[in-house]
PDB file of C-alpha atoms and ligand atoms in Angstrom:
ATOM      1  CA  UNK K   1     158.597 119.234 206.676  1.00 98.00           C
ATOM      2  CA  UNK K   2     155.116 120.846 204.958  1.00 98.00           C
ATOM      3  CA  UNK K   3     155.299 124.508 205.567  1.00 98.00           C
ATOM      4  CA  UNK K   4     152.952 126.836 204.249  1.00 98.00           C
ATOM      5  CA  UNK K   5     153.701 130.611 203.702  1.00 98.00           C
ATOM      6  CA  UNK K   6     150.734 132.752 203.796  1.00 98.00           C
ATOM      7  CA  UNK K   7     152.410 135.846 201.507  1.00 98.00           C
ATOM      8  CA  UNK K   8     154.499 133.808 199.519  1.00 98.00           C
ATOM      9  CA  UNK K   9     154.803 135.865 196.497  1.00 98.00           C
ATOM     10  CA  UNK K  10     155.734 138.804 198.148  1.00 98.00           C
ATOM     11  CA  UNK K  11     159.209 140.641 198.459  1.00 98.00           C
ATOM     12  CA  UNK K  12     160.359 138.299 201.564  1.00 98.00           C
ATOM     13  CA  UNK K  13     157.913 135.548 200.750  1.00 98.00           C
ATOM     14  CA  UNK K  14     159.209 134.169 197.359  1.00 98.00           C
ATOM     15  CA  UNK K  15     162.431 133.975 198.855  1.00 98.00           C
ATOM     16  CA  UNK K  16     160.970 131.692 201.847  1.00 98.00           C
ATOM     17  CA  UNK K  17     159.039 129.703 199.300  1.00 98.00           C
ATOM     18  CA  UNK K  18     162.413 129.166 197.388  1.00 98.00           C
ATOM     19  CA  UNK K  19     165.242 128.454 200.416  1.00 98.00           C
ATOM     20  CA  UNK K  20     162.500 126.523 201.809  1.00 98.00           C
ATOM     21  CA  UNK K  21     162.059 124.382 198.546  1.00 98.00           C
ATOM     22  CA  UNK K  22     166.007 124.239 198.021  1.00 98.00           C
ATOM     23  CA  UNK K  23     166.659 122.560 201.409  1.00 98.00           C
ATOM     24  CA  UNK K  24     164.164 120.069 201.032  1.00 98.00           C
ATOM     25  CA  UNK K  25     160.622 121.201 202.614  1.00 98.00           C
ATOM     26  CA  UNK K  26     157.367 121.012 200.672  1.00 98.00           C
ATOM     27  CA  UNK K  27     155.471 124.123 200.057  1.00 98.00           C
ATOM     28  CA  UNK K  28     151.885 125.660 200.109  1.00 98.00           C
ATOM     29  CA  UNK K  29     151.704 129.261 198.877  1.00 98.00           C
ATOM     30  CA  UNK K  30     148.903 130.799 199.961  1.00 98.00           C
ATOM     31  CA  UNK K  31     148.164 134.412 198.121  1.00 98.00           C
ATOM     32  CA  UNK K  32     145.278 135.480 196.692  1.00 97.00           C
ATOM     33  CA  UNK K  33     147.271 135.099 193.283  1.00 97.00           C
ATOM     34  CA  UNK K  34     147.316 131.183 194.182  1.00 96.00           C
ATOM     35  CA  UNK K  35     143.641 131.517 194.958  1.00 95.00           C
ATOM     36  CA  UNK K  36     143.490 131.761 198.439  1.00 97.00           C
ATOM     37  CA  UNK K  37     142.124 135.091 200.073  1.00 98.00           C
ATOM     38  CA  UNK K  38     143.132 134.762 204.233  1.00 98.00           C
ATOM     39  CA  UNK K  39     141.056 137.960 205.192  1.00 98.00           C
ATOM     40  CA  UNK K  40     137.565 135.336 204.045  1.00 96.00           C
ATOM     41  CA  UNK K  41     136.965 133.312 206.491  1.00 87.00           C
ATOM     42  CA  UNK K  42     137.272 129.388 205.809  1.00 87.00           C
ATOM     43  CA  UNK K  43     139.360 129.754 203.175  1.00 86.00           C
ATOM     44  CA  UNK K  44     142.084 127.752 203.822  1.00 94.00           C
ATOM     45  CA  UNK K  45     143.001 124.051 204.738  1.00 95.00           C
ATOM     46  CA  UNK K  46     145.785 123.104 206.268  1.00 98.00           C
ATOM     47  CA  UNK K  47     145.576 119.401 206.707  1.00 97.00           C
ATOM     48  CA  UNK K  48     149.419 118.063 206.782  1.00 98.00           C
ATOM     49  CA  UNK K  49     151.045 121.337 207.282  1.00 98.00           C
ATOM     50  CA  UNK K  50     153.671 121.279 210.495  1.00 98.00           C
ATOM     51  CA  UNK K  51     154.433 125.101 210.510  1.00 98.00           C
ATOM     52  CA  UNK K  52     153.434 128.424 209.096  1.00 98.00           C
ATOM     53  CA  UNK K  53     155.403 131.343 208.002  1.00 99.00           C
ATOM     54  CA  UNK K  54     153.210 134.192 207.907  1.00 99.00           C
ATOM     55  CA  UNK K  55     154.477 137.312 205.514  1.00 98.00           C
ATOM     56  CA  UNK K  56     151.369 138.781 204.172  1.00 98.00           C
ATOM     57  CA  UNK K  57     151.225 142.291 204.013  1.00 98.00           C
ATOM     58  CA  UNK K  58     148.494 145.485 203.157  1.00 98.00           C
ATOM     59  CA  UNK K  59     149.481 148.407 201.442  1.00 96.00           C
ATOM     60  CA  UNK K  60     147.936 150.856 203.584  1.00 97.00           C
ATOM     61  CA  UNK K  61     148.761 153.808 206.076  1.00 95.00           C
ATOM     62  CA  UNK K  62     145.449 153.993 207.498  1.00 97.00           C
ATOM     63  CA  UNK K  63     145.141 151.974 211.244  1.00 98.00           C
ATOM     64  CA  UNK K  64     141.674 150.796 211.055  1.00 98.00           C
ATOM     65  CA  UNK K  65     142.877 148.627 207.190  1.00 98.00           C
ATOM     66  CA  UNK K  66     145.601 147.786 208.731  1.00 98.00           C
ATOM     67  CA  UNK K  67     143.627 146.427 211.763  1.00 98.00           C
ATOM     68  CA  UNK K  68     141.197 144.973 209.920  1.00 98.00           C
ATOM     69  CA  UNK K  69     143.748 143.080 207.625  1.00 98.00           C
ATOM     70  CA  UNK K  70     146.012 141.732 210.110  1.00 98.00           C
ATOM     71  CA  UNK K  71     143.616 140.563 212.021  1.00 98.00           C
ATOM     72  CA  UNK K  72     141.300 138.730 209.802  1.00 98.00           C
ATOM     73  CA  UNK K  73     144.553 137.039 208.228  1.00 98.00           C
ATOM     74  CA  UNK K  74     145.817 135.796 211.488  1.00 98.00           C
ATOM     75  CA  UNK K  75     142.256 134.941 213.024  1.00 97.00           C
ATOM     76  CA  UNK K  76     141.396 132.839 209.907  1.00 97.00           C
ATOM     77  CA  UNK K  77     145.280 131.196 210.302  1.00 98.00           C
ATOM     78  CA  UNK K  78     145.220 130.478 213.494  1.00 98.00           C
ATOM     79  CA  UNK K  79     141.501 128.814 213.074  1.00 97.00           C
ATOM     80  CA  UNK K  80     142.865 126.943 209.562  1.00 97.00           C
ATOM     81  CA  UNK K  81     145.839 125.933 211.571  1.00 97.00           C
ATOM     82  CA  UNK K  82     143.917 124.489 215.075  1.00 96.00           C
ATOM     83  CA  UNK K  83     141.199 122.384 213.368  1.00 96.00           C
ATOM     84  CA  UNK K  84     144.280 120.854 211.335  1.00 98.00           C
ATOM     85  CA  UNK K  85     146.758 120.302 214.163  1.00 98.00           C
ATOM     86  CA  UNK K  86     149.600 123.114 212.500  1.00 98.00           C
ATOM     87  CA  UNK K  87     152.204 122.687 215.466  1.00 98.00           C
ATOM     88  CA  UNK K  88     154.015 125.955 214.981  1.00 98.00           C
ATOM     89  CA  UNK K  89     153.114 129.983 213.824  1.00 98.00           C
ATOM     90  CA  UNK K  90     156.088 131.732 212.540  1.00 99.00           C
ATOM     91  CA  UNK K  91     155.324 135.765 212.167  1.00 99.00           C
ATOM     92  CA  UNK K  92     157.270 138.334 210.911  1.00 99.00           C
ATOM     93  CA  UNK K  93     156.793 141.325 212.487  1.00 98.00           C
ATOM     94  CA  UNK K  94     159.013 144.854 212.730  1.00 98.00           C
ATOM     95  CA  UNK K  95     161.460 146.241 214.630  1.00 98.00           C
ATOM     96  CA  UNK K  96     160.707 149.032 216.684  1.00 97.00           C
ATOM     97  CA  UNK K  97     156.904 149.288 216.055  1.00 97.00           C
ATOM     98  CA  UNK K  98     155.590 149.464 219.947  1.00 95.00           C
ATOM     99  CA  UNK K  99     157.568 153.293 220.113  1.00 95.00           C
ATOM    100  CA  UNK K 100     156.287 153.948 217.014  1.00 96.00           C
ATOM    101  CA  UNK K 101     152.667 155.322 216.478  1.00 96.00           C
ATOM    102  CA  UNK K 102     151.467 154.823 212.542  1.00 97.00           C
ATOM    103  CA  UNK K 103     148.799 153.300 211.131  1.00 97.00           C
ATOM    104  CA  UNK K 104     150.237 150.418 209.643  1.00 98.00           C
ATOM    105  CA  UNK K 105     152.566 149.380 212.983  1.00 98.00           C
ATOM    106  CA  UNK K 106     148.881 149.276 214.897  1.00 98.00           C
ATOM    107  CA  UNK K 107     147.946 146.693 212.489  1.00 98.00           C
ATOM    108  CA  UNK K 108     150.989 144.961 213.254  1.00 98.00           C
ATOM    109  CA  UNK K 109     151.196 144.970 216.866  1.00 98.00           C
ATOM    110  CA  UNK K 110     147.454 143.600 217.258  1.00 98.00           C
ATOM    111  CA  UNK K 111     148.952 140.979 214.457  1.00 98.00           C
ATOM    112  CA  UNK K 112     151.617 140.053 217.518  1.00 98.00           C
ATOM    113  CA  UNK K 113     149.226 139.897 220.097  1.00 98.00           C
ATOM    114  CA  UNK K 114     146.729 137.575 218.138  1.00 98.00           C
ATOM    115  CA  UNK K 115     149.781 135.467 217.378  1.00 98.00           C
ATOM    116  CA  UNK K 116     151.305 135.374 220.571  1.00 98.00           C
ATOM    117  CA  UNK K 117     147.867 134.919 222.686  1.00 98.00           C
ATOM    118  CA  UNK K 118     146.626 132.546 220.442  1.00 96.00           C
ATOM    119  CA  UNK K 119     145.958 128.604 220.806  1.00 91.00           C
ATOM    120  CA  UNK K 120     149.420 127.765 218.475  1.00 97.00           C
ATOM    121  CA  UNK K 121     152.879 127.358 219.688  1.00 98.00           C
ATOM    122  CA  UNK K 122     154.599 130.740 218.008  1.00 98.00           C
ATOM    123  CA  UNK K 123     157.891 132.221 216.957  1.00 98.00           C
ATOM    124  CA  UNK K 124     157.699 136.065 216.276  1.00 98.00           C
ATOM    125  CA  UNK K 125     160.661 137.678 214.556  1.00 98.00           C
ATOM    126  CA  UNK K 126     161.053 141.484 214.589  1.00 98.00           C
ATOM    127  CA  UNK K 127     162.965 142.677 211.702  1.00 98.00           C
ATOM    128  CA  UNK K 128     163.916 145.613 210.326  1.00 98.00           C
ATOM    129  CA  UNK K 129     163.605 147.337 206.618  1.00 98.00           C
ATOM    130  CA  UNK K 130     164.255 145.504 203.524  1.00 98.00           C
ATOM    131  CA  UNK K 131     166.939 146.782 201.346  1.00 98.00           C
ATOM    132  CA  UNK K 132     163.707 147.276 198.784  1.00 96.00           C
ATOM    133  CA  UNK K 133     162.240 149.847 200.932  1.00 96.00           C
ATOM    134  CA  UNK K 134     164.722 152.695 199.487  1.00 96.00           C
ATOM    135  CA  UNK K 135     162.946 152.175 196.142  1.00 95.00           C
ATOM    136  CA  UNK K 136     159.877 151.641 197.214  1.00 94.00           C
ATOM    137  CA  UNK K 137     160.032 155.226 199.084  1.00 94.00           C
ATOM    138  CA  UNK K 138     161.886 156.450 196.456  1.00 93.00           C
ATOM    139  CA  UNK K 139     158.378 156.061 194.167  1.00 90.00           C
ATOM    140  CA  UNK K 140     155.900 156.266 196.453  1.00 90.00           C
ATOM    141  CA  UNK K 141     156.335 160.071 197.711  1.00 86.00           C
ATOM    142  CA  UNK K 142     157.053 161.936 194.289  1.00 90.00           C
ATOM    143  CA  UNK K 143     156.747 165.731 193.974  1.00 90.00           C
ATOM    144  CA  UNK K 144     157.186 166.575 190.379  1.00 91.00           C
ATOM    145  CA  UNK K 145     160.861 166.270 190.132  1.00 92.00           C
ATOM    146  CA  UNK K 146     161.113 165.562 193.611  1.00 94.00           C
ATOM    147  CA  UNK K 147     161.074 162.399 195.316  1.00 95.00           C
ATOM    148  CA  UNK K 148     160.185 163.036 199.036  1.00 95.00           C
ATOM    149  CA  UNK K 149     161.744 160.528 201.556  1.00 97.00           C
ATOM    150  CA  UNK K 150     161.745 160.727 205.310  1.00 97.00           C
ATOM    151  CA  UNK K 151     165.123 161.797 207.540  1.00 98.00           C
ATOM    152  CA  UNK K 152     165.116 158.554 208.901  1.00 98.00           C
ATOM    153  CA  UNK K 153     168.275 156.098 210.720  1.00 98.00           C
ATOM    154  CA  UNK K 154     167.351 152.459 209.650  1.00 97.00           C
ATOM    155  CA  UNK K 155     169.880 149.027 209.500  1.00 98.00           C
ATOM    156  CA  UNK K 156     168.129 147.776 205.915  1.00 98.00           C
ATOM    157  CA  UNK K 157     168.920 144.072 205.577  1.00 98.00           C
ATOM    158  CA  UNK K 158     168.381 141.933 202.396  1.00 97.00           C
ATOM    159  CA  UNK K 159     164.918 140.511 202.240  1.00 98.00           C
ATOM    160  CA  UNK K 160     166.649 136.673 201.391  1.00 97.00           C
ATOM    161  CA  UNK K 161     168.450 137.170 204.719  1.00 98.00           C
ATOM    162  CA  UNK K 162     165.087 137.642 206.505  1.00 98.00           C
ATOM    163  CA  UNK K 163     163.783 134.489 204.874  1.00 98.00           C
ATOM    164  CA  UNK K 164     166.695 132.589 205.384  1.00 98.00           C
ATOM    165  CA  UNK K 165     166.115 133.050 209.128  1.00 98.00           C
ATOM    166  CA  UNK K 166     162.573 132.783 209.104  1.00 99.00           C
ATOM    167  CA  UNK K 167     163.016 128.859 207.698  1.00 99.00           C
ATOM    168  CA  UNK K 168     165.627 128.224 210.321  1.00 98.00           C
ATOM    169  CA  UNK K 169     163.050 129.180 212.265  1.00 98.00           C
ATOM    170  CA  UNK K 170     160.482 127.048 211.225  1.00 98.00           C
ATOM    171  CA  UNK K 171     162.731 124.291 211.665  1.00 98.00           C
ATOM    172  CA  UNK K 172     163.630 125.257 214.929  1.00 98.00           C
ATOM    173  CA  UNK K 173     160.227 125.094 216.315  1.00 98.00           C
ATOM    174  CA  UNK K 174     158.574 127.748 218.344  1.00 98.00           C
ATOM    175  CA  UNK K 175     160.623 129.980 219.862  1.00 98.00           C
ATOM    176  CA  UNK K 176     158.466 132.697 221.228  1.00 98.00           C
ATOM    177  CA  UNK K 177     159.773 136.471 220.442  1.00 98.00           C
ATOM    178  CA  UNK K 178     163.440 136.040 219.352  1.00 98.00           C
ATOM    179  CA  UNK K 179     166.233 138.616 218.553  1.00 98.00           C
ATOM    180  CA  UNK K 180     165.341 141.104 216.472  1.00 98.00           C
ATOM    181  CA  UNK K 181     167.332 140.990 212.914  1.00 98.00           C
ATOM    182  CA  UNK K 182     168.874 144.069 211.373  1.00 98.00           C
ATOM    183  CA  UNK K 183     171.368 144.639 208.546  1.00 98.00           C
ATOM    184  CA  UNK K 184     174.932 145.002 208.775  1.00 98.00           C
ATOM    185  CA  UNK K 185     175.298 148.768 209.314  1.00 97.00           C
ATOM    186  CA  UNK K 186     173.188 152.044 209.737  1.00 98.00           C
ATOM    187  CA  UNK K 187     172.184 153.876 206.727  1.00 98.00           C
ATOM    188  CA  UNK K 188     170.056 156.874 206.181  1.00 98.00           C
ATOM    189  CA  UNK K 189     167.148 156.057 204.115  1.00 98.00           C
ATOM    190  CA  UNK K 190     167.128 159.274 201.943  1.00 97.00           C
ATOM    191  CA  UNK K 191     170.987 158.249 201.500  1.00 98.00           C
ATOM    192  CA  UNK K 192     170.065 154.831 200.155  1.00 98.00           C
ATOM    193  CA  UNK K 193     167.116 156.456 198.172  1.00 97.00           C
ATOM    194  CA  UNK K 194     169.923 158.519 196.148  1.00 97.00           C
ATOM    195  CA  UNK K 195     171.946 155.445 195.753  1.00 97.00           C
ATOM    196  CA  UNK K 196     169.248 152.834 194.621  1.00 96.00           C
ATOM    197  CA  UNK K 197     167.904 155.912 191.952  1.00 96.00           C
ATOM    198  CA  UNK K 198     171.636 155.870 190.862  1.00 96.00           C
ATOM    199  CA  UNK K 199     171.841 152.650 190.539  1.00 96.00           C
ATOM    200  CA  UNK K 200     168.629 152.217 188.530  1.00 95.00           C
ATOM    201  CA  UNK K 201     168.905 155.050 186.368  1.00 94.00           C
ATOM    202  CA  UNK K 202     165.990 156.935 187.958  1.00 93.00           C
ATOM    203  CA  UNK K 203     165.866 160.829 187.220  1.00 89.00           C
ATOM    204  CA  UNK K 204     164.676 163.277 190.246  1.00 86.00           C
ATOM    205  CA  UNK K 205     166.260 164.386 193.430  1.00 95.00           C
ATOM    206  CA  UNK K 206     165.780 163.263 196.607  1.00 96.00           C
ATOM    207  CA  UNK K 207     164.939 165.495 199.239  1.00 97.00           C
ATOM    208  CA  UNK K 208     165.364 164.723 203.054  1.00 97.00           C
ATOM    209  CA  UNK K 209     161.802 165.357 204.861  1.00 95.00           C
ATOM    210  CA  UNK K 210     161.469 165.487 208.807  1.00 96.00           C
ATOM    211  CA  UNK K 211     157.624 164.371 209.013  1.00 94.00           C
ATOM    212  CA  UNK K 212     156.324 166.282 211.548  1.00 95.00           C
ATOM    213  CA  UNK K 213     154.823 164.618 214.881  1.00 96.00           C
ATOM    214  CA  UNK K 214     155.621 161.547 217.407  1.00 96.00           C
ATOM    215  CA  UNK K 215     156.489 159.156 214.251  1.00 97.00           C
ATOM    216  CA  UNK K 216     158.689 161.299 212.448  1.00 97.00           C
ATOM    217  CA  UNK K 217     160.284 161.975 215.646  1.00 97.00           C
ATOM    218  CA  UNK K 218     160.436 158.126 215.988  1.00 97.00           C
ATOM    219  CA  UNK K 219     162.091 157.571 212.668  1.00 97.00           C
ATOM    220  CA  UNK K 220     164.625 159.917 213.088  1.00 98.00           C
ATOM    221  CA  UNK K 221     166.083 158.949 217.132  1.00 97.00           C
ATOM    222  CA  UNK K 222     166.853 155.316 215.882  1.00 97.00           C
ATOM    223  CA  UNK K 223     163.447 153.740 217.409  1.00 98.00           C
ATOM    224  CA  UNK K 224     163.318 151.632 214.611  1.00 97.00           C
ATOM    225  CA  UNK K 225     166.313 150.568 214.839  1.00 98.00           C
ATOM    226  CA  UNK K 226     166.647 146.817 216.419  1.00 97.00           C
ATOM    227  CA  UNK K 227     166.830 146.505 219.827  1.00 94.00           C
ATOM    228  CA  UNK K 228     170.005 145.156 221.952  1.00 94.00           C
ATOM    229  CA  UNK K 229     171.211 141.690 221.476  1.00 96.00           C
ATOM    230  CA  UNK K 230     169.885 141.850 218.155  1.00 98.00           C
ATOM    231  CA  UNK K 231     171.141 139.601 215.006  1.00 98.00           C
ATOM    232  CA  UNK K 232     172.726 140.855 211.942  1.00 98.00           C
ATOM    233  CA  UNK K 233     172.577 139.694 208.114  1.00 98.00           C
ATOM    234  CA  UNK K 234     175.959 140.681 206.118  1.00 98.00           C
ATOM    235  CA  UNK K 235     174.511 141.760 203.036  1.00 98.00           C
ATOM    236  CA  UNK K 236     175.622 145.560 202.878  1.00 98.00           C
ATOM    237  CA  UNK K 237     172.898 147.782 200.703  1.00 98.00           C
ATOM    238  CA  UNK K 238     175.606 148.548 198.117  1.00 97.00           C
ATOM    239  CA  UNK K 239     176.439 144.931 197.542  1.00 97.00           C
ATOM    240  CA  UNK K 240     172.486 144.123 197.438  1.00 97.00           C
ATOM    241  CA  UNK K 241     172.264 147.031 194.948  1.00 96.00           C
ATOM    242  CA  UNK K 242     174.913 145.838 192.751  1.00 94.00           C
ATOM    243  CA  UNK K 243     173.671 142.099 192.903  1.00 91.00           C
ATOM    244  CA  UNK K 244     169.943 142.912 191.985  1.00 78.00           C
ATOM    245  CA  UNK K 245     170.598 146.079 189.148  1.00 67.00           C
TER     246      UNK K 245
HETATM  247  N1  LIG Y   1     159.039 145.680 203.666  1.00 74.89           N
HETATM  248  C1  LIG Y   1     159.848 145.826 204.730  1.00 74.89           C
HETATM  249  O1  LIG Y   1     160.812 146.610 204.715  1.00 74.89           O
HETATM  250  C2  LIG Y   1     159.570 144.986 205.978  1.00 74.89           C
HETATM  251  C3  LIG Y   1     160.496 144.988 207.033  1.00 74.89           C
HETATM  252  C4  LIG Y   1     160.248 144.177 208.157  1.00 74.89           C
HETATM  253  C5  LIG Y   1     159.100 143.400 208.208  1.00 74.89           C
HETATM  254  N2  LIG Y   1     158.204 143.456 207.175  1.00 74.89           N
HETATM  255  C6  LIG Y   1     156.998 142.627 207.246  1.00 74.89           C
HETATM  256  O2  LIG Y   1     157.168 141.566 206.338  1.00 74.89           O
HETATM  257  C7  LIG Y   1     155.896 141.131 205.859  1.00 74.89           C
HETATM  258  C8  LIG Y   1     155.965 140.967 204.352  1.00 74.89           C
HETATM  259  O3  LIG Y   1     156.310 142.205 203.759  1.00 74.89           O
HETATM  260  P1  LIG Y   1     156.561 142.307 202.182  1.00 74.89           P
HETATM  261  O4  LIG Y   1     157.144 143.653 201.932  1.00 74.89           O
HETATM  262  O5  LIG Y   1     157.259 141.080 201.708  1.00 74.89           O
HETATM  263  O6  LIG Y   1     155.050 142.287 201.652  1.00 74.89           O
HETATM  264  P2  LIG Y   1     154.513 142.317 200.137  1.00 74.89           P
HETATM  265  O7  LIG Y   1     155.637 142.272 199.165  1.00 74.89           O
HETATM  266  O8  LIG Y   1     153.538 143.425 200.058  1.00 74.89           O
HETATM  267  O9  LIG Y   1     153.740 140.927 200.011  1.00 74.89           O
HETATM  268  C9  LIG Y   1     152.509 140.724 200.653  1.00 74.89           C
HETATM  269  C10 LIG Y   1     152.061 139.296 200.431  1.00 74.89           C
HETATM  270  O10 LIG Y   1     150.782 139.137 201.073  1.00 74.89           O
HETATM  271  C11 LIG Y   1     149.887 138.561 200.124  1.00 74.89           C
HETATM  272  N3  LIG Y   1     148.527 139.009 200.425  1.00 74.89           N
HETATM  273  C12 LIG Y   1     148.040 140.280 200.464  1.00 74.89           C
HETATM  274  N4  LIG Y   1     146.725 140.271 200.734  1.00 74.89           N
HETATM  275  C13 LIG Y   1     146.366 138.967 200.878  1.00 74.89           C
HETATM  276  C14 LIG Y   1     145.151 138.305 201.155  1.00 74.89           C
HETATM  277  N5  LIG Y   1     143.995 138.985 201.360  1.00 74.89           N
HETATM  278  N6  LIG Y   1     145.142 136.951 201.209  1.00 74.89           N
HETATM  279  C15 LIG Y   1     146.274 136.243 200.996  1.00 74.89           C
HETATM  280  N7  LIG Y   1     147.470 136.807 200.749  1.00 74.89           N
HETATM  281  C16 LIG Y   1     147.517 138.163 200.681  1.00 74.89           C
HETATM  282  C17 LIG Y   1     150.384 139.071 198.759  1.00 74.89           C
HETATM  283  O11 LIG Y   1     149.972 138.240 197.700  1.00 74.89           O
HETATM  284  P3  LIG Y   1     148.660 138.563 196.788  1.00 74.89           P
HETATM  285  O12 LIG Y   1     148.732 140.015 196.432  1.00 74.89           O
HETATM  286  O13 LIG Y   1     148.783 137.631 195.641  1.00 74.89           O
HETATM  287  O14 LIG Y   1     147.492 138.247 197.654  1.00 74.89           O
HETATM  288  C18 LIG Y   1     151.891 138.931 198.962  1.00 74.89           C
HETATM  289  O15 LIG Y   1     152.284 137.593 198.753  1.00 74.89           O
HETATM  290  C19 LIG Y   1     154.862 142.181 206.313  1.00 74.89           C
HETATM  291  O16 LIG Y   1     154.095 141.673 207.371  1.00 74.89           O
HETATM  292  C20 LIG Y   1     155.730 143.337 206.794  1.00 74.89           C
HETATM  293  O17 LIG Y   1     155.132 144.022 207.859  1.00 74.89           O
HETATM  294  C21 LIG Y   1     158.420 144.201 206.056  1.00 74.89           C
END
């Protein structure tokens, strides 16, 4: 089948793009690197394309760019996808994020409702952090010496495990919200911080933070953990680390 991923060079997206090439499917990556911006209108054509995967992600804390992001990008897919017919939306969303009050979640959660109220058939999959998220925290809060990272329970799951099931997915048709997916086991993310710094040979220590208020409250009782009935990948974060270092 045609599938386009909208986000397709990102951490999860390339790995869509390529199990999605390897069992047979043909491709559009859509990314502003490939020349196609999805927050301008009338951008995009999807003429022959039978399902989206939509990955695409801001890097931002703040609600109203989040909000403004997510919902240009899905308004302009699911516009791009109705005047061409697209028979199926597949969105990856995150586990947790209605108990969860944070900028970037609010984008996310008007991202489901667009979705999920909108004229396409849909699949929304809720999962939960990528193993890559203990570096990326690792770098992104730095102190000096310090490296900052919220006390925090999370499953991490490999990002190829996410894709994986998002192209079953697509193949499957839509589904409406299915299982959430989480990794194999619960980790602490300031523990997998220390072990993915180890692992890459970067100096500093980590330091556990509680952030203060309703979402640091939320990351640290296990709402962002997946809920009941959930799936599981089988990539541990240790066997992830020593795969990709
Ligand atoms: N990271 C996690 O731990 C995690 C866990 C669960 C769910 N998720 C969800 O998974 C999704 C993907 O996350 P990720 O970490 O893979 O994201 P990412 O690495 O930041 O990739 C974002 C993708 O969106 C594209 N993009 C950004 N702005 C665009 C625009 N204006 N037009 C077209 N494409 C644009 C980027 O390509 P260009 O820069 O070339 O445009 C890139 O391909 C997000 O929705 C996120 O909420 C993430």
């Amino acid at each position: 089948m045609r599938i386009a991923v909208a986000g397709g060079t990102g951490v999860v997206g390339r790995h869509v793009v390529e199990l999605a090439r390897a069992r047979g499917h043909e491709v559009d990556v859509l990314s502003r690197s490939k020349g196609v911006d999805l927050t301008a209108a009338g951008t995009v054509d999807l003429t022959g394309v039978e399902a989206i995967v939509d990955v695409t992600s801001v890097s931002t804390t703040i609600a109203s760019k989040a909000k403004a992001f997510f919902t240009a990008t899905a308004r302009n897919l699911l516009a791009a996808g109705q005047a061409a017919g697209v028979g199926h939306y597949v969105l990856l969303s995150i586990a947790g994020i209605d108990g969860a009050p944070f900028g970037y979640y609010a984008g996310k959660l008007e991202q489901e409702r667009l979705v999920s109220e909108g004229s396409m058939p849909w699949t929304i999959l809720r999962a939960t952090q990528f193993h890559e998220f203990a570096g990326q925290i690792h770098q992104r809060m730095k102190v000096g010496p310090l490296s900052l990272v919220p006390a925090m329970r999370s499953q991490p799951i490999a990002a190829r495990e996410v894709a994986s099931r998002l192209v079953d997915l697509a193949e499957a048709g839509p589904a409406g919200r299915v299982p959430d997916l989480a990794g194999p086991q619960e980790e602490r993310m300031a523990d997998l911080s220390r072990r993915w710094a180890k692992a890459t040979g970067k100096k500093g220590i980590v330091v556990e933070a509680a952030i203060p208020g309703e979402f640091g409250q939320a990351m640290r009782d296990g709402t962002l953990l997946a809920r009941p009935g959930a799936e599981h990948g089988s990539q541990t974060f240790d066997q992830w680390l020593q795969s990709a270092h």
